[in-house]
Coordinates of C-alpha atoms in Angstrom, one line a residue:
M9 CA 0.0 0.0 0.0
N10 CA 1.3 3.5 -0.9
T11 CA 2.1 5.9 1.9
T12 CA 0.1 9.1 1.6
I13 CA 1.4 12.2 3.4
A14 CA -0.6 15.4 3.9
I15 CA 1.6 18.4 3.8
D16 CA 0.8 21.8 5.4
C17 CA 2.3 23.8 2.5
M18 CA 1.6 27.2 4.0
G19 CA 3.4 26.7 7.3
G20 CA 6.9 27.7 8.2
D21 CA 9.0 30.8 7.3
Y22 CA 9.0 30.2 3.6
G23 CA 5.7 28.4 2.8
P24 CA 5.1 26.9 -0.7
A25 CA 8.5 28.2 -2.0
V26 CA 10.1 25.4 0.1
T27 CA 7.4 22.8 0.8
V28 CA 6.4 22.2 -2.8
P29 CA 9.9 21.7 -4.3
A30 CA 10.7 19.5 -1.3
T31 CA 7.7 17.4 -1.9
L32 CA 8.6 16.9 -5.6
A33 CA 12.2 15.9 -4.5
F34 CA 10.7 13.5 -2.0
L35 CA 8.4 11.9 -4.5
N36 CA 11.3 11.5 -6.9
T37 CA 13.1 9.3 -4.4
H38 CA 10.1 7.5 -2.9
P39 CA 8.2 5.9 -5.8
D40 CA 5.7 4.2 -3.5
A41 CA 4.6 7.5 -1.8
E42 CA 1.8 10.0 -2.6
A43 CA 1.4 13.5 -1.3
I44 CA -1.5 15.8 -0.7
L45 CA -0.5 19.5 -0.9
V46 CA -2.7 21.4 1.5
G47 CA -3.0 25.2 1.1
R48 CA -4.2 27.9 -1.1
E49 CA -4.7 26.3 -4.5
E50 CA -4.0 29.4 -6.5
E51 CA -0.5 29.5 -4.9
L52 CA 0.2 25.8 -5.1
A53 CA -1.0 24.9 -8.6
P54 CA 1.6 27.0 -10.6
L55 CA 4.4 25.4 -8.6
V56 CA 3.5 21.9 -9.7
E57 CA 2.6 22.6 -13.4
G58 CA 6.0 21.7 -14.6
A59 CA 6.4 18.5 -12.6
Q60 CA 7.0 15.3 -14.5
S61 CA 3.9 13.3 -15.2
R62 CA 5.1 10.4 -13.1
L63 CA 5.3 12.7 -10.1
R64 CA 2.2 14.6 -10.9
S65 CA 0.1 11.4 -10.9
R66 CA 1.0 10.9 -7.2
L67 CA 0.5 14.6 -6.2
H68 CA -2.8 16.0 -5.2
I69 CA -3.8 19.6 -4.1
H70 CA -6.4 20.1 -1.4
N71 CA -7.5 23.7 -1.1
A72 CA -7.4 25.4 2.3
T73 CA -8.0 29.1 2.5
Q74 CA -6.5 30.1 5.8
V75 CA -3.1 30.0 7.4
V76 CA -2.0 29.8 11.1
E77 CA 0.8 32.4 11.3
M78 CA 4.0 31.6 13.1
D79 CA 3.5 34.3 15.7
E80 CA -0.2 33.6 16.5
P81 CA -1.2 32.1 19.8
P82 CA -2.3 28.4 19.5
T83 CA -5.9 29.4 20.4
S84 CA -6.2 31.2 17.1
I85 CA -6.9 27.8 15.5
R86 CA -10.5 28.1 16.8
A87 CA -11.2 30.8 14.4
K88 CA -9.3 29.2 11.5
R89 CA -11.2 26.0 10.8
D90 CA -10.0 26.0 7.1
S91 CA -6.3 26.5 7.9
S92 CA -3.8 24.4 6.0
M93 CA -2.5 22.9 9.2
R94 CA -6.0 21.9 10.5
V95 CA -7.1 20.5 7.1
A96 CA -3.9 18.4 6.8
L97 CA -4.4 16.9 10.2
H98 CA -8.0 16.1 9.5
L99 CA -7.0 14.3 6.3
V100 CA -5.0 12.0 8.6
K101 CA -7.9 11.7 11.0
N102 CA -10.3 10.7 8.1
G103 CA -7.9 8.1 6.8
Q104 CA -7.0 9.9 3.6
A105 CA -3.4 10.1 4.7
Q106 CA -1.3 8.2 7.1
A107 CA 1.0 11.1 8.1
A108 CA 1.0 14.9 8.2
V109 CA 4.1 17.2 8.1
S110 CA 4.1 20.8 9.0
A111 CA 6.7 23.5 9.5
G112 CA 4.1 25.8 11.0
N113 CA 3.3 27.1 14.5
T114 CA 4.4 24.5 17.0
G115 CA 1.8 25.3 19.7
A116 CA -1.0 25.2 17.2
L117 CA 0.2 21.9 15.7
V118 CA 0.4 20.2 19.1
M119 CA -3.1 21.5 20.1
I120 CA -4.8 20.5 16.8
S121 CA -3.1 17.1 16.8
R122 CA -4.1 16.4 20.4
F123 CA -7.8 17.0 19.7
A124 CA -8.0 15.7 16.2
L125 CA -6.0 12.5 16.5
K126 CA -6.3 11.9 20.3
T127 CA -3.6 10.4 22.5
F128 CA -3.0 6.8 23.6
P129 CA -4.8 5.7 26.8
G130 CA -2.4 6.6 29.6
V131 CA -0.7 9.4 27.6
D132 CA -1.7 12.9 28.7
R133 CA 0.2 14.9 26.2
P134 CA 2.0 14.3 22.9
A135 CA 5.7 15.0 23.0
I136 CA 8.0 16.4 20.3
C137 CA 10.9 14.1 19.6
F138 CA 13.9 14.9 17.5
A139 CA 17.0 13.0 16.5
L140 CA 20.2 14.9 17.3
P141 CA 23.5 13.9 15.8
T142 CA 26.1 12.3 18.1
I143 CA 29.6 10.8 18.0
K144 CA 28.0 7.4 17.6
G145 CA 25.2 8.3 15.2
H146 CA 22.1 10.0 16.7
T147 CA 20.0 10.1 19.9
Y148 CA 16.3 10.8 20.3
V149 CA 15.5 13.7 22.6
L150 CA 12.0 14.5 24.0
D151 CA 10.3 16.7 24.8
L152 CA 11.6 19.6 22.7
G153 CA 9.1 22.3 23.4
G154 CA 5.6 20.9 23.2
N155 CA 5.3 20.6 27.0
V156 CA 7.1 23.3 29.0
D157 CA 5.6 22.3 32.4
C158 CA 5.8 18.5 33.0
T159 CA 5.0 16.1 35.8
P160 CA 7.1 13.0 36.6
E161 CA 4.4 10.9 35.0
H162 CA 4.8 12.9 31.8
L163 CA 8.5 12.3 31.7
F164 CA 7.9 8.6 32.3
E165 CA 5.5 8.6 29.3
F166 CA 8.1 10.3 27.2
G167 CA 10.6 7.6 28.1
I168 CA 8.2 4.9 26.9
M169 CA 7.4 6.7 23.6
G170 CA 11.0 7.6 22.9
S171 CA 12.0 4.0 23.5
M172 CA 9.4 2.8 21.1
L173 CA 10.4 5.3 18.4
A174 CA 14.1 4.1 18.6
A175 CA 12.9 0.5 18.4
A176 CA 10.7 1.1 15.4
L177 CA 13.0 3.3 13.3
D178 CA 16.4 2.0 14.4
H179 CA 15.4 -1.7 14.8
N180 CA 16.8 -1.6 18.3
E181 CA 14.6 -3.6 20.6
R182 CA 16.2 -2.5 23.9
P183 CA 17.3 1.1 23.4
T184 CA 18.8 2.8 26.5
V185 CA 17.0 5.7 28.1
G186 CA 18.6 8.5 30.0
L187 CA 17.0 11.3 32.0
L188 CA 18.5 14.8 31.5
N189 CA 19.8 16.3 34.7
V190 CA 22.3 18.7 36.2
G191 CA 24.5 15.8 37.3
T192 CA 24.7 12.0 37.1
E193 CA 24.7 11.5 40.9
E194 CA 21.5 10.3 42.5
I195 CA 21.4 13.2 45.0
K196 CA 21.4 15.8 42.2
G197 CA 18.4 17.3 40.5
N198 CA 15.0 18.7 41.5
E199 CA 12.0 16.8 42.7
L200 CA 10.7 16.4 39.2
T201 CA 13.7 14.5 37.9
K202 CA 14.1 12.5 41.1
R203 CA 10.5 11.2 41.0
A204 CA 10.7 10.6 37.2
S205 CA 13.9 8.7 37.7
E206 CA 12.1 6.4 40.3
L207 CA 9.3 5.7 37.8
L208 CA 11.8 4.9 35.0
R209 CA 14.0 2.7 37.2
V210 CA 11.2 0.3 38.2
S211 CA 9.8 0.1 34.7
S212 CA 10.7 -2.5 32.0
L213 CA 12.6 0.1 30.0
N214 CA 16.3 -0.2 29.6
Y215 CA 16.9 2.8 31.9
H216 CA 20.5 4.1 32.0
G217 CA 20.0 6.7 34.7
Y218 CA 20.8 10.4 34.7
V219 CA 22.7 12.0 31.8
E220 CA 24.0 15.5 31.4
G221 CA 23.9 17.9 28.5
D222 CA 27.2 16.8 27.0
D223 CA 26.0 13.1 27.1
I224 CA 23.5 14.0 24.4
F225 CA 26.2 14.5 21.8
R226 CA 28.4 11.7 23.1
G227 CA 25.6 9.3 22.4
T228 CA 25.6 8.0 25.9
T229 CA 22.0 6.7 25.5
D230 CA 19.7 6.1 22.6
V231 CA 17.0 8.2 24.1
V232 CA 17.2 11.3 26.3
V233 CA 14.1 12.4 28.3
C234 CA 13.5 16.0 29.5
D235 CA 10.8 18.6 29.9
G236 CA 10.0 20.8 26.9
F237 CA 11.7 23.9 28.4
A238 CA 15.1 22.2 28.8
G239 CA 14.8 20.3 25.6
N240 CA 14.0 23.3 23.5
V241 CA 16.9 25.2 25.0
A242 CA 19.3 22.3 24.3
L243 CA 18.0 22.0 20.7
K244 CA 18.4 25.7 19.9
T245 CA 21.8 25.9 21.6
S246 CA 23.1 23.0 19.5
E247 CA 21.8 24.6 16.3
G248 CA 23.4 27.9 17.2
L249 CA 26.7 26.2 18.0
L250 CA 26.8 24.5 14.6
K251 CA 26.1 27.7 12.8
M252 CA 28.8 29.5 14.8
L253 CA 31.4 26.7 14.0
A254 CA 30.5 26.9 10.3
T255 CA 30.9 30.6 10.3
F256 CA 34.3 30.4 12.1
L257 CA 35.5 27.8 9.7
R258 CA 34.4 29.8 6.6
D259 CA 36.1 33.0 8.0
E260 CA 39.3 31.2 8.6
V261 CA 39.4 29.7 5.1
R262 CA 38.8 33.1 3.6
S263 CA 41.3 34.9 5.8
G264 CA 44.2 34.9 3.3
P265 CA 45.5 33.4 0.1
L266 CA 47.4 30.6 1.9
S267 CA 44.3 29.7 3.9
M268 CA 42.2 29.7 0.8
L269 CA 44.6 27.3 -0.9
M270 CA 44.6 25.0 2.1
G271 CA 40.8 25.2 2.1
L272 CA 40.7 24.0 -1.5
V273 CA 43.0 21.1 -0.6
A274 CA 40.8 20.2 2.4
M275 CA 37.5 20.7 0.5
P276 CA 36.5 17.0 0.4
V277 CA 36.9 16.8 4.1
L278 CA 35.1 20.0 4.7
K279 CA 32.2 18.8 2.6
R280 CA 31.9 15.6 4.5
F281 CA 32.0 17.5 7.8
K282 CA 29.2 19.8 6.5
N283 CA 27.0 16.8 5.5
R284 CA 27.6 15.1 8.8
A285 CA 26.8 18.1 11.0
N286 CA 24.1 19.7 8.8
P287 CA 21.1 20.1 11.1
G288 CA 18.8 19.8 8.0
H289 CA 19.8 16.2 7.7
Y290 CA 18.1 15.5 11.0
N291 CA 15.0 17.7 10.4
G292 CA 11.7 16.3 11.4
A293 CA 10.5 15.9 15.0
V294 CA 7.8 13.3 15.6
L295 CA 4.8 14.1 17.8
L296 CA 4.7 11.0 19.9
G297 CA 1.7 9.7 21.8
L298 CA -0.9 10.3 19.0
R299 CA -2.9 7.3 18.1
G300 CA -4.6 8.5 14.9
G301 CA -1.6 8.8 12.7
V302 CA 2.0 10.1 12.3
V303 CA 2.6 13.8 12.7
L304 CA 6.0 15.4 12.1
K305 CA 7.1 19.0 13.0
S306 CA 9.6 20.4 10.6
H307 CA 11.8 23.3 11.7
G308 CA 10.1 26.6 10.8
S309 CA 13.2 27.8 8.9
A310 CA 13.8 24.6 7.0
D311 CA 15.1 24.9 3.5
T312 CA 14.1 22.5 0.7
Y313 CA 16.6 19.8 1.6
A314 CA 15.7 19.9 5.3
F315 CA 11.9 19.7 4.6
E316 CA 12.5 16.8 2.2
Q317 CA 14.3 15.0 5.1
A318 CA 11.2 15.5 7.3
L319 CA 9.0 14.0 4.6
G320 CA 11.3 11.0 4.5
R321 CA 11.1 10.6 8.2
A322 CA 7.4 10.6 8.1
A323 CA 7.4 7.9 5.4
D324 CA 9.8 5.8 7.5
A325 CA 7.6 6.1 10.5
V326 CA 4.6 4.8 8.6
A327 CA 6.6 2.0 6.9
N328 CA 7.9 0.9 10.3
N329 CA 4.4 0.9 11.7
L330 CA 5.4 3.3 14.5
I331 CA 1.9 4.1 15.8
Q332 CA 0.9 0.4 16.1
R333 CA 4.2 -0.5 17.8
I334 CA 3.8 2.2 20.4
Q335 CA 0.2 1.1 21.0
D336 CA 1.2 -2.6 21.4
R337 CA 3.7 -1.8 24.1
M338 CA 2.1 1.2 25.9
E339 CA -0.5 -0.8 27.8
T340 CA 2.0 -3.4 28.9
M341 CA 4.5 -0.8 30.2
M342 CA 1.8 1.3 31.9
S343 CA 0.4 -1.7 33.7
T344 CA 3.9 -2.8 34.8
N345 CA 4.6 0.7 36.1
G346 CA 1.3 0.6 38.0
E347 CA 2.2 -2.7 39.7
N348 CA 5.6 -1.4 40.7
A349 CA 4.4 2.1 41.9

């Protein structure tokens, strides 16, 4: 069966100028996928007119007249029932698509997803999960901004869902789970982390214990659990650091004739470094905990390459039956935790 992805084409900083070309590139490399472009038809139609017929046959436009702007409060969705974001998510709810991808307003996406697709029994809030590059490959970090204020139970739920994501996408049946803290010693941390650590420790998860910020990029664990405030700060800090290093490197290469010559010699190495550290390669954060379908949040400033990666991650999540795998294990782990509480 073909995977159909509903795409909020109007969301993000660049809208259709990025989302439509990215969709065409995605379809070119995924012959079994179909895409529904959701947004203002008068803006989308001209962008697909020149597409190859083999791509055009797997591409559909669904008109939506409204847009949730990036700076609007999430509550604005109540007055925008025909927004591209809302329509895309309802296409998943109605079974016309198996996944939805949006680079739009994060708060609005979480709110609409929660009410349209519902969460698993025992899951109070969906969590935003992102794969960050590490020395060993990547690690899944959640939550990254969807839930700023969390309870220990929320962090426990995040641990279950992150573990299931790693199992589904990386084929790792026993991924290690770490809890982000200000130290690895048991006496450190606030009451939130201490209580969450207790819940994780007595669960059937492969719980590693506390990890610190630098452990994220060392790849100490396969999954790192934190509240949305700390997670979002960690994500934005890492993106800023990468941009700073890239700027420093470019400035040094251009600092003089000899440096430019050395830069030319080292160009293959520099290109490999750029590809390995490019944040766009890891773009696409899954909203975990939703039972009605796969939802991915793309970075709002994603370029065409980055948005294409998000579409690929959505297709992988569907192909690996992510939703069903989480559902199959959620009840077992929740009941185990209840017995041990």
